[in-house]
Amino acid sequence: MKTTTVPVYAAFFFILVLSVSCHRDSEAPDVAFRRIEMCMESLPDTALYLLKSIPHTEKLRGKLQADYALLLTQAMDRNYVKFTSDSLIALALNYYTVERGDSATRAKAQYYYGRVLRELGKDEEALTFLSSAKEMFGNIQCCKMFAMATDEIGMINRKKKLYQESLENFRESYTIYEELKDSLSLVRAGQNIGRAYLFQNKWDSCYFYYINALALAREKQYSSEVSILHELGILCRSMGELKKSERYFLAAYEKETDEERKYVECMSLGYLYIQMGDVENARKYFKMSINSSKEYTRIDAYNNLYFLEKDIDNFEEAIIYHEKADSIVNVLDEVDSQELITELQKQYENEKLRNDNLQLKVDRTVFIFCGTVIFLIVAFYMCYYYYKSKNHRKKIAEIESQIRDNEEEIKRYQQEMEEIQELKDQVLEENRILEENRMKVGELNGKIVLLSMQNKTLSGLLKELGGELTVGPSSEQYISAFRLLLAIKEGTLRGKLSNGERYKLFSLFDLLYSNYVTRLLDKTPLLTKHDLEICCFLKFGLTNEELARIFQTSSDSVTKAKGRLKGRLGISPQEDLNVFLRDF
């Protein structure tokens, strides 16, 4: 009694400690994961319970999310929970495939992804991941996991009817389990070898491995003893040793604790007794199978009873059993139809969702494409207008320079004419010199006329290019003021404006904007020169930062100055000064 009670209490105490630890470390899931991993081998059901008890697992990210997904998949596999999707283990695989974590963890993620794929019936894909995991476990000399991966590969080969290859796989894992002295895995590997021989009809070798596995399972009191007894019954029945088969099936029936599995043993006994010609026992065990909760087990039981009663000419009972089997089949057909309709509806909804997502993706692609095209067009026109404006400014500068040079030439020619006129008044000069002077004056007048015509032509071209300057006696003053304004705009002006420069600017703005300065003074005679400067610069489109740089002050001071200017101009605080001056 003590030998059984102590391990039970120890296990209970260990579970209690783990539960408390997981709750205490709820803010440190990595610590809880390490403790859960410690009990995964010996207490897989406890590990699964603790993993499902961890709160807010949906908030886990990165390594914690991958560790949780791997541990939960491992616990579900250890507890024989059926996998319906590979999405959980895919989280771990995607994280560890990019060389994160240690080699053992990466290999384990590969292994369990292969296990899940095999459960989902994707054998070829599973074989790829299991083979990769086996190689990785071999490189790091992780013998237990290496043997487990080899077992899985053997089962896939057996399913593909590659019996010799599967036999070699199971023998390889069997050897490793012997070296590790892992009795539970040794029983499983021995049973797999027996099955491989069974499929090849090699009865003696099959019987040898089954008997060894059965002896070890009985010694260690493993639950796999029942399945080995059942398979030994199948083996003996195939060999024609019906009495020995009966002993194994009855032993399996007696030791089976799962009620539903007992009905499977009943069906096997029923088949055996039919072969033995024992109608009463066959009927007895088939009738026991009728109590199964599995519909297909009940159908098989009713059908076997139908054939049994029919063979002994008990047609009334046979018809009853046949009708009962048909009624269950009809119910299943209706359920299958409903499930099919539900599945089709689900497929339709999924397809509709995929189409909607695809349409959204197409719309987004079209939007991005159109946006890109529009951006490129706008960028092209901006570049075009920038270079065009740059060329215009260059041409305007060249024309201004040419006009200035022409005016200087005109002034020089006029000065020469004045000097000649003075010489003309001197009587002492000879007639020949006077004649030459008259010819020279005529030549100078001709040059002045030509330069004046050229300046007129350049003025028209300057106007076409966006310039508003009128060439005349004061054109140099306006050109100088325009250059000064450009220097202010480009930030190349150094120091404050002089009174002369202010006068030039005010004259230029009067010329450009229909007596702009004059109209401002008519509206508000008390405006200072500084106020007029601000008005002109705002009209020209300068920002607060540019004004602060010109006046060598801060942006806040400029803002305050604009506020005072609003008051002098009679503008409400809510109105925009820039808009007012632009429209003035």
PDB file of N, CA and C in Angstrom, residues 53-144:
ATOM      1  N   SER A  53      -4.193  26.967 -18.617  1.00  0.00           N
ATOM      2  CA  SER A  53      -4.526  27.858 -17.497  1.00  0.00           C
ATOM      3  C   SER A  53      -3.777  29.184 -17.558  1.00  0.00           C
ATOM      4  N   ILE A  54      -2.797  29.283 -18.452  1.00  0.00           N
ATOM      5  CA  ILE A  54      -2.022  30.525 -18.549  1.00  0.00           C
ATOM      6  C   ILE A  54      -2.923  31.619 -19.136  1.00  0.00           C
ATOM      7  N   PRO A  55      -3.063  32.761 -18.456  1.00  0.00           N
ATOM      8  CA  PRO A  55      -3.982  33.807 -18.945  1.00  0.00           C
ATOM      9  C   PRO A  55      -3.368  34.645 -20.069  1.00  0.00           C
ATOM     10  N   HIS A  56      -4.250  35.173 -20.914  1.00  0.00           N
ATOM     11  CA  HIS A  56      -3.898  36.153 -21.955  1.00  0.00           C
ATOM     12  C   HIS A  56      -2.800  35.640 -22.892  1.00  0.00           C
ATOM     13  N   THR A  57      -2.912  34.392 -23.308  1.00  0.00           N
ATOM     14  CA  THR A  57      -1.897  33.847 -24.229  1.00  0.00           C
ATOM     15  C   THR A  57      -1.956  34.518 -25.595  1.00  0.00           C
ATOM     16  N   GLU A  58      -3.105  35.128 -25.920  1.00  0.00           N
ATOM     17  CA  GLU A  58      -3.219  35.790 -27.224  1.00  0.00           C
ATOM     18  C   GLU A  58      -2.332  37.035 -27.306  1.00  0.00           C
ATOM     19  N   LYS A  59      -1.848  37.527 -26.160  1.00  0.00           N
ATOM     20  CA  LYS A  59      -0.988  38.712 -26.152  1.00  0.00           C
ATOM     21  C   LYS A  59       0.498  38.359 -26.266  1.00  0.00           C
ATOM     22  N   LEU A  60       0.805  37.063 -26.255  1.00  0.00           N
ATOM     23  CA  LEU A  60       2.208  36.656 -26.361  1.00  0.00           C
ATOM     24  C   LEU A  60       2.741  36.973 -27.753  1.00  0.00           C
ATOM     25  N   ARG A  61       4.000  37.379 -27.806  1.00  0.00           N
ATOM     26  CA  ARG A  61       4.623  37.725 -29.083  1.00  0.00           C
ATOM     27  C   ARG A  61       6.037  37.163 -29.143  1.00  0.00           C
ATOM     28  N   GLY A  62       6.538  36.990 -30.353  1.00  0.00           N
ATOM     29  CA  GLY A  62       7.928  36.581 -30.536  1.00  0.00           C
ATOM     30  C   GLY A  62       8.236  35.215 -29.970  1.00  0.00           C
ATOM     31  N   LYS A  63       9.319  35.125 -29.208  1.00  0.00           N
ATOM     32  CA  LYS A  63       9.780  33.841 -28.676  1.00  0.00           C
ATOM     33  C   LYS A  63       8.763  33.228 -27.722  1.00  0.00           C
ATOM     34  N   LEU A  64       8.122  34.061 -26.884  1.00  0.00           N
ATOM     35  CA  LEU A  64       7.136  33.531 -25.935  1.00  0.00           C
ATOM     36  C   LEU A  64       5.973  32.873 -26.676  1.00  0.00           C
ATOM     37  N   GLN A  65       5.518  33.504 -27.749  1.00  0.00           N
ATOM     38  CA  GLN A  65       4.426  32.931 -28.537  1.00  0.00           C
ATOM     39  C   GLN A  65       4.854  31.611 -29.176  1.00  0.00           C
ATOM     40  N   ALA A  66       6.101  31.568 -29.711  1.00  0.00           N
ATOM     41  CA  ALA A  66       6.603  30.336 -30.337  1.00  0.00           C
ATOM     42  C   ALA A  66       6.765  29.221 -29.307  1.00  0.00           C
ATOM     43  N   ASP A  67       7.308  29.558 -28.127  1.00  0.00           N
ATOM     44  CA  ASP A  67       7.480  28.542 -27.072  1.00  0.00           C
ATOM     45  C   ASP A  67       6.134  27.970 -26.629  1.00  0.00           C
ATOM     46  N   TYR A  68       5.157  28.863 -26.474  1.00  0.00           N
ATOM     47  CA  TYR A  68       3.821  28.408 -26.047  1.00  0.00           C
ATOM     48  C   TYR A  68       3.209  27.491 -27.100  1.00  0.00           C
ATOM     49  N   ALA A  69       3.313  27.867 -28.370  1.00  0.00           N
ATOM     50  CA  ALA A  69       2.735  27.049 -29.445  1.00  0.00           C
ATOM     51  C   ALA A  69       3.395  25.672 -29.497  1.00  0.00           C
ATOM     52  N   LEU A  70       4.719  25.632 -29.322  1.00  0.00           N
ATOM     53  CA  LEU A  70       5.434  24.350 -29.370  1.00  0.00           C
ATOM     54  C   LEU A  70       5.062  23.467 -28.180  1.00  0.00           C
ATOM     55  N   LEU A  71       5.024  24.051 -26.981  1.00  0.00           N
ATOM     56  CA  LEU A  71       4.682  23.269 -25.784  1.00  0.00           C
ATOM     57  C   LEU A  71       3.246  22.759 -25.838  1.00  0.00           C
ATOM     58  N   LEU A  72       2.311  23.615 -26.305  1.00  0.00           N
ATOM     59  CA  LEU A  72       0.910  23.195 -26.366  1.00  0.00           C
ATOM     60  C   LEU A  72       0.719  22.074 -27.392  1.00  0.00           C
ATOM     61  N   THR A  73       1.405  22.164 -28.538  1.00  0.00           N
ATOM     62  CA  THR A  73       1.332  21.086 -29.534  1.00  0.00           C
ATOM     63  C   THR A  73       1.894  19.796 -28.961  1.00  0.00           C
ATOM     64  N   GLN A  74       3.009  19.907 -28.230  1.00  0.00           N
ATOM     65  CA  GLN A  74       3.629  18.723 -27.627  1.00  0.00           C
ATOM     66  C   GLN A  74       2.684  18.097 -26.585  1.00  0.00           C
ATOM     67  N   ALA A  75       2.058  18.935 -25.770  1.00  0.00           N
ATOM     68  CA  ALA A  75       1.143  18.413 -24.740  1.00  0.00           C
ATOM     69  C   ALA A  75      -0.088  17.776 -25.379  1.00  0.00           C
ATOM     70  N   MET A  76      -0.620  18.388 -26.426  1.00  0.00           N
ATOM     71  CA  MET A  76      -1.775  17.803 -27.116  1.00  0.00           C
ATOM     72  C   MET A  76      -1.410  16.457 -27.737  1.00  0.00           C
ATOM     73  N   ASP A  77      -0.212  16.358 -28.281  1.00  0.00           N
ATOM     74  CA  ASP A  77       0.233  15.096 -28.887  1.00  0.00           C
ATOM     75  C   ASP A  77       0.395  14.012 -27.826  1.00  0.00           C
ATOM     76  N   ARG A  78       0.962  14.401 -26.685  1.00  0.00           N
ATOM     77  CA  ARG A  78       1.156  13.426 -25.596  1.00  0.00           C
ATOM     78  C   ARG A  78      -0.172  12.943 -25.012  1.00  0.00           C
ATOM     79  N   ASN A  79      -1.200  13.805 -25.100  1.00  0.00           N
ATOM     80  CA  ASN A  79      -2.507  13.441 -24.551  1.00  0.00           C
ATOM     81  C   ASN A  79      -3.461  12.928 -25.634  1.00  0.00           C
ATOM     82  N   TYR A  80      -2.933  12.635 -26.803  1.00  0.00           N
ATOM     83  CA  TYR A  80      -3.711  12.052 -27.901  1.00  0.00           C
ATOM     84  C   TYR A  80      -4.889  12.933 -28.304  1.00  0.00           C
ATOM     85  N   VAL A  81      -4.695  14.250 -28.248  1.00  0.00           N
ATOM     86  CA  VAL A  81      -5.718  15.179 -28.728  1.00  0.00           C
ATOM     87  C   VAL A  81      -5.606  15.258 -30.249  1.00  0.00           C
ATOM     88  N   LYS A  82      -6.725  15.109 -30.928  1.00  0.00           N
ATOM     89  CA  LYS A  82      -6.701  15.095 -32.390  1.00  0.00           C
ATOM     90  C   LYS A  82      -6.444  16.499 -32.930  1.00  0.00           C
ATOM     91  N   PHE A  83      -5.500  16.599 -33.865  1.00  0.00           N
ATOM     92  CA  PHE A  83      -5.191  17.884 -34.482  1.00  0.00           C
ATOM     93  C   PHE A  83      -6.131  18.128 -35.657  1.00  0.00           C
ATOM     94  N   THR A  84      -6.651  19.345 -35.740  1.00  0.00           N
ATOM     95  CA  THR A  84      -7.532  19.718 -36.854  1.00  0.00           C
ATOM     96  C   THR A  84      -6.917  20.774 -37.754  1.00  0.00           C
ATOM     97  N   SER A  85      -5.784  21.327 -37.323  1.00  0.00           N
ATOM     98  CA  SER A  85      -5.133  22.378 -38.108  1.00  0.00           C
ATOM     99  C   SER A  85      -3.658  22.444 -37.724  1.00  0.00           C
ATOM    100  N   ASP A  86      -2.845  22.960 -38.645  1.00  0.00           N
ATOM    101  CA  ASP A  86      -1.419  23.120 -38.361  1.00  0.00           C
ATOM    102  C   ASP A  86      -1.068  24.561 -38.011  1.00  0.00           C
ATOM    103  N   SER A  87      -2.094  25.402 -37.790  1.00  0.00           N
ATOM    104  CA  SER A  87      -1.840  26.826 -37.552  1.00  0.00           C
ATOM    105  C   SER A  87      -1.075  27.075 -36.256  1.00  0.00           C
ATOM    106  N   LEU A  88      -1.330  26.256 -35.220  1.00  0.00           N
ATOM    107  CA  LEU A  88      -0.664  26.469 -33.936  1.00  0.00           C
ATOM    108  C   LEU A  88       0.829  26.191 -34.030  1.00  0.00           C
ATOM    109  N   ILE A  89       1.206  24.994 -34.491  1.00  0.00           N
ATOM    110  CA  ILE A  89       2.626  24.645 -34.571  1.00  0.00           C
ATOM    111  C   ILE A  89       3.335  25.477 -35.639  1.00  0.00           C
ATOM    112  N   ALA A  90       2.565  26.002 -36.617  1.00  0.00           N
ATOM    113  CA  ALA A  90       3.178  26.842 -37.658  1.00  0.00           C
ATOM    114  C   ALA A  90       3.763  28.114 -37.049  1.00  0.00           C
ATOM    115  N   LEU A  91       3.166  28.613 -35.952  1.00  0.00           N
ATOM    116  CA  LEU A  91       3.713  29.796 -35.273  1.00  0.00           C
ATOM    117  C   LEU A  91       5.129  29.526 -34.779  1.00  0.00           C
ATOM    118  N   ALA A  92       5.308  28.345 -34.152  1.00  0.00           N
ATOM    119  CA  ALA A  92       6.641  27.989 -33.657  1.00  0.00           C
ATOM    120  C   ALA A  92       7.602  27.743 -34.805  1.00  0.00           C
ATOM    121  N   LEU A  93       7.128  27.020 -35.831  1.00  0.00           N
ATOM    122  CA  LEU A  93       8.006  26.686 -36.963  1.00  0.00           C
ATOM    123  C   LEU A  93       8.480  27.956 -37.676  1.00  0.00           C
ATOM    124  N   ASN A  94       7.567  28.905 -37.912  1.00  0.00           N
ATOM    125  CA  ASN A  94       7.930  30.140 -38.607  1.00  0.00           C
ATOM    126  C   ASN A  94       8.940  30.946 -37.810  1.00  0.00           C
ATOM    127  N   TYR A  95       8.836  30.887 -36.487  1.00  0.00           N
ATOM    128  CA  TYR A  95       9.770  31.651 -35.655  1.00  0.00           C
ATOM    129  C   TYR A  95      11.147  30.993 -35.631  1.00  0.00           C
ATOM    130  N   TYR A  96      11.184  29.670 -35.450  1.00  0.00           N
ATOM    131  CA  TYR A  96      12.466  28.988 -35.267  1.00  0.00           C
ATOM    132  C   TYR A  96      13.157  28.634 -36.582  1.00  0.00           C
ATOM    133  N   THR A  97      12.462  28.666 -37.697  1.00  0.00           N
ATOM    134  CA  THR A  97      13.082  28.316 -38.974  1.00  0.00           C
ATOM    135  C   THR A  97      14.148  29.321 -39.375  1.00  0.00           C
ATOM    136  N   VAL A  98      14.018  30.583 -38.926  1.00  0.00           N
ATOM    137  CA  VAL A  98      14.977  31.623 -39.312  1.00  0.00           C
ATOM    138  C   VAL A  98      16.135  31.690 -38.321  1.00  0.00           C
ATOM    139  N   GLU A  99      16.645  30.517 -37.960  1.00  0.00           N
ATOM    140  CA  GLU A  99      17.851  30.407 -37.121  1.00  0.00           C
ATOM    141  C   GLU A  99      17.707  31.080 -35.766  1.00  0.00           C
ATOM    142  N   ARG A 100      16.488  31.060 -35.203  1.00  0.00           N
ATOM    143  CA  ARG A 100      16.308  31.567 -33.841  1.00  0.00           C
ATOM    144  C   ARG A 100      16.277  30.375 -32.889  1.00  0.00           C
ATOM    145  N   GLY A 101      16.690  30.587 -31.651  1.00  0.00           N
ATOM    146  CA  GLY A 101      16.675  29.513 -30.671  1.00  0.00           C
ATOM    147  C   GLY A 101      17.804  28.524 -30.906  1.00  0.00           C
ATOM    148  N   ASP A 102      17.902  27.538 -30.017  1.00  0.00           N
ATOM    149  CA  ASP A 102      18.968  26.543 -30.149  1.00  0.00           C
ATOM    150  C   ASP A 102      18.552  25.476 -31.161  1.00  0.00           C
ATOM    151  N   SER A 103      19.534  24.636 -31.539  1.00  0.00           N
ATOM    152  CA  SER A 103      19.299  23.619 -32.575  1.00  0.00           C
ATOM    153  C   SER A 103      18.247  22.616 -32.156  1.00  0.00           C
ATOM    154  N   ALA A 104      18.234  22.229 -30.878  1.00  0.00           N
ATOM    155  CA  ALA A 104      17.266  21.244 -30.388  1.00  0.00           C
ATOM    156  C   ALA A 104      15.840  21.767 -30.530  1.00  0.00           C
ATOM    157  N   THR A 105      15.630  23.033 -30.217  1.00  0.00           N
ATOM    158  CA  THR A 105      14.290  23.608 -30.325  1.00  0.00           C
ATOM    159  C   THR A 105      13.847  23.692 -31.774  1.00  0.00           C
ATOM    160  N   ARG A 106      14.750  24.094 -32.668  1.00  0.00           N
ATOM    161  CA  ARG A 106      14.407  24.154 -34.085  1.00  0.00           C
ATOM    162  C   ARG A 106      14.042  22.764 -34.607  1.00  0.00           C
ATOM    163  N   ALA A 107      14.833  21.757 -34.199  1.00  0.00           N
ATOM    164  CA  ALA A 107      14.553  20.384 -34.632  1.00  0.00           C
ATOM    165  C   ALA A 107      13.212  19.905 -34.081  1.00  0.00           C
ATOM    166  N   LYS A 108      12.907  20.271 -32.840  1.00  0.00           N
ATOM    167  CA  LYS A 108      11.643  19.851 -32.224  1.00  0.00           C
ATOM    168  C   LYS A 108      10.455  20.478 -32.950  1.00  0.00           C
ATOM    169  N   ALA A 109      10.612  21.744 -33.359  1.00  0.00           N
ATOM    170  CA  ALA A 109       9.541  22.401 -34.118  1.00  0.00           C
ATOM    171  C   ALA A 109       9.309  21.691 -35.450  1.00  0.00           C
ATOM    172  N   GLN A 110      10.409  21.294 -36.110  1.00  0.00           N
ATOM    173  CA  GLN A 110      10.292  20.535 -37.366  1.00  0.00           C
ATOM    174  C   GLN A 110       9.569  19.207 -37.117  1.00  0.00           C
ATOM    175  N   TYR A 111       9.951  18.510 -36.036  1.00  0.00           N
ATOM    176  CA  TYR A 111       9.372  17.198 -35.733  1.00  0.00           C
ATOM    177  C   TYR A 111       7.865  17.303 -35.499  1.00  0.00           C
ATOM    178  N   TYR A 112       7.446  18.227 -34.640  1.00  0.00           N
ATOM    179  CA  TYR A 112       6.025  18.313 -34.309  1.00  0.00           C
ATOM    180  C   TYR A 112       5.196  18.859 -35.473  1.00  0.00           C
ATOM    181  N   TYR A 113       5.812  19.657 -36.322  1.00  0.00           N
ATOM    182  CA  TYR A 113       5.080  20.079 -37.520  1.00  0.00           C
ATOM    183  C   TYR A 113       4.836  18.866 -38.425  1.00  0.00           C
ATOM    184  N   GLY A 114       5.846  17.985 -38.531  1.00  0.00           N
ATOM    185  CA  GLY A 114       5.662  16.748 -39.290  1.00  0.00           C
ATOM    186  C   GLY A 114       4.603  15.855 -38.660  1.00  0.00           C
ATOM    187  N   ARG A 115       4.590  15.774 -37.315  1.00  0.00           N
ATOM    188  CA  ARG A 115       3.578  14.963 -36.617  1.00  0.00           C
ATOM    189  C   ARG A 115       2.168  15.468 -36.927  1.00  0.00           C
ATOM    190  N   VAL A 116       1.985  16.784 -36.863  1.00  0.00           N
ATOM    191  CA  VAL A 116       0.657  17.351 -37.117  1.00  0.00           C
ATOM    192  C   VAL A 116       0.241  17.095 -38.563  1.00  0.00           C
ATOM    193  N   LEU A 117       1.169  17.287 -39.499  1.00  0.00           N
ATOM    194  CA  LEU A 117       0.853  17.043 -40.912  1.00  0.00           C
ATOM    195  C   LEU A 117       0.461  15.580 -41.142  1.00  0.00           C
ATOM    196  N   ARG A 118       1.138  14.666 -40.446  1.00  0.00           N
ATOM    197  CA  ARG A 118       0.797  13.251 -40.604  1.00  0.00           C
ATOM    198  C   ARG A 118      -0.614  12.973 -40.074  1.00  0.00           C
ATOM    199  N   GLU A 119      -0.962  13.614 -38.955  1.00  0.00           N
ATOM    200  CA  GLU A 119      -2.303  13.454 -38.412  1.00  0.00           C
ATOM    201  C   GLU A 119      -3.362  14.011 -39.367  1.00  0.00           C
ATOM    202  N   LEU A 120      -2.977  15.045 -40.124  1.00  0.00           N
ATOM    203  CA  LEU A 120      -3.923  15.659 -41.063  1.00  0.00           C
ATOM    204  C   LEU A 120      -3.952  14.947 -42.409  1.00  0.00           C
ATOM    205  N   GLY A 121      -3.175  13.874 -42.542  1.00  0.00           N
ATOM    206  CA  GLY A 121      -3.176  13.089 -43.774  1.00  0.00           C
ATOM    207  C   GLY A 121      -2.265  13.612 -44.864  1.00  0.00           C
ATOM    208  N   LYS A 122      -1.385  14.546 -44.528  1.00  0.00           N
ATOM    209  CA  LYS A 122      -0.453  15.110 -45.520  1.00  0.00           C
ATOM    210  C   LYS A 122       0.901  14.421 -45.369  1.00  0.00           C
ATOM    211  N   ASP A 123       0.931  13.157 -45.811  1.00  0.00           N
ATOM    212  CA  ASP A 123       2.091  12.308 -45.533  1.00  0.00           C
ATOM    213  C   ASP A 123       3.362  12.787 -46.229  1.00  0.00           C
ATOM    214  N   GLU A 124       3.248  13.213 -47.498  1.00  0.00           N
ATOM    215  CA  GLU A 124       4.454  13.615 -48.234  1.00  0.00           C
ATOM    216  C   GLU A 124       5.101  14.848 -47.610  1.00  0.00           C
ATOM    217  N   GLU A 125       4.274  15.827 -47.249  1.00  0.00           N
ATOM    218  CA  GLU A 125       4.809  17.023 -46.584  1.00  0.00           C
ATOM    219  C   GLU A 125       5.384  16.653 -45.215  1.00  0.00           C
ATOM    220  N   ALA A 126       4.670  15.784 -44.506  1.00  0.00           N
ATOM    221  CA  ALA A 126       5.140  15.367 -43.180  1.00  0.00           C
ATOM    222  C   ALA A 126       6.490  14.677 -43.280  1.00  0.00           C
ATOM    223  N   LEU A 127       6.669  13.851 -44.302  1.00  0.00           N
ATOM    224  CA  LEU A 127       7.924  13.117 -44.476  1.00  0.00           C
ATOM    225  C   LEU A 127       9.100  14.063 -44.648  1.00  0.00           C
ATOM    226  N   THR A 128       8.884  15.173 -45.349  1.00  0.00           N
ATOM    227  CA  THR A 128       9.953  16.167 -45.559  1.00  0.00           C
ATOM    228  C   THR A 128      10.414  16.753 -44.231  1.00  0.00           C
ATOM    229  N   PHE A 129       9.461  17.180 -43.392  1.00  0.00           N
ATOM    230  CA  PHE A 129       9.817  17.806 -42.111  1.00  0.00           C
ATOM    231  C   PHE A 129      10.387  16.783 -41.123  1.00  0.00           C
ATOM    232  N   LEU A 130       9.839  15.574 -41.115  1.00  0.00           N
ATOM    233  CA  LEU A 130      10.342  14.550 -40.195  1.00  0.00           C
ATOM    234  C   LEU A 130      11.761  14.130 -40.564  1.00  0.00           C
ATOM    235  N   SER A 131      12.040  14.026 -41.859  1.00  0.00           N
ATOM    236  CA  SER A 131      13.400  13.671 -42.291  1.00  0.00           C
ATOM    237  C   SER A 131      14.390  14.766 -41.909  1.00  0.00           C
ATOM    238  N   SER A 132      13.960  16.038 -42.074  1.00  0.00           N
ATOM    239  CA  SER A 132      14.819  17.153 -41.672  1.00  0.00           C
ATOM    240  C   SER A 132      15.067  17.139 -40.167  1.00  0.00           C
ATOM    241  N   ALA A 133      13.991  16.868 -39.390  1.00  0.00           N
ATOM    242  CA  ALA A 133      14.131  16.805 -37.928  1.00  0.00           C
ATOM    243  C   ALA A 133      15.055  15.663 -37.526  1.00  0.00           C
ATOM    244  N   LYS A 134      14.923  14.517 -38.180  1.00  0.00           N
ATOM    245  CA  LYS A 134      15.770  13.358 -37.862  1.00  0.00           C
ATOM    246  C   LYS A 134      17.245  13.692 -38.084  1.00  0.00           C
ATOM    247  N   GLU A 135      17.531  14.362 -39.205  1.00  0.00           N
ATOM    248  CA  GLU A 135      18.916  14.746 -39.489  1.00  0.00           C
ATOM    249  C   GLU A 135      19.453  15.715 -38.441  1.00  0.00           C
ATOM    250  N   MET A 136      18.625  16.691 -38.052  1.00  0.00           N
ATOM    251  CA  MET A 136      19.047  17.672 -37.054  1.00  0.00           C
ATOM    252  C   MET A 136      19.269  17.018 -35.693  1.00  0.00           C
ATOM    253  N   PHE A 137      18.374  16.100 -35.298  1.00  0.00           N
ATOM    254  CA  PHE A 137      18.558  15.394 -34.019  1.00  0.00           C
ATOM    255  C   PHE A 137      19.809  14.524 -34.051  1.00  0.00           C
ATOM    256  N   GLY A 138      20.095  13.950 -35.213  1.00  0.00           N
ATOM    257  CA  GLY A 138      21.311  13.153 -35.339  1.00  0.00           C
ATOM    258  C   GLY A 138      22.558  13.999 -35.188  1.00  0.00           C
ATOM    259  N   ASN A 139      22.547  15.206 -35.732  1.00  0.00           N
ATOM    260  CA  ASN A 139      23.716  16.102 -35.645  1.00  0.00           C
ATOM    261  C   ASN A 139      24.000  16.539 -34.212  1.00  0.00           C
ATOM    262  N   ILE A 140      22.924  16.728 -33.437  1.00  0.00           N
ATOM    263  CA  ILE A 140      23.122  17.182 -32.040  1.00  0.00           C
ATOM    264  C   ILE A 140      23.089  16.003 -31.066  1.00  0.00           C
ATOM    265  N   GLN A 141      22.995  14.774 -31.626  1.00  0.00           N
ATOM    266  CA  GLN A 141      23.024  13.541 -30.828  1.00  0.00           C
ATOM    267  C   GLN A 141      21.924  13.509 -29.766  1.00  0.00           C
ATOM    268  N   CYS A 142      20.726  13.891 -30.182  1.00  0.00           N
ATOM    269  CA  CYS A 142      19.545  13.791 -29.305  1.00  0.00           C
ATOM    270  C   CYS A 142      18.863  12.468 -29.651  1.00  0.00           C
ATOM    271  N   CYS A 143      19.279  11.396 -28.968  1.00  0.00           N
ATOM    272  CA  CYS A 143      18.903  10.037 -29.363  1.00  0.00           C
ATOM    273  C   CYS A 143      17.400   9.784 -29.259  1.00  0.00           C
ATOM    274  N   LYS A 144      16.766  10.236 -28.179  1.00  0.00           N
ATOM    275  CA  LYS A 144      15.345   9.949 -27.970  1.00  0.00           C
ATOM    276  C   LYS A 144      14.497  10.561 -29.085  1.00  0.00           C
TER     277      LYS A 144
END
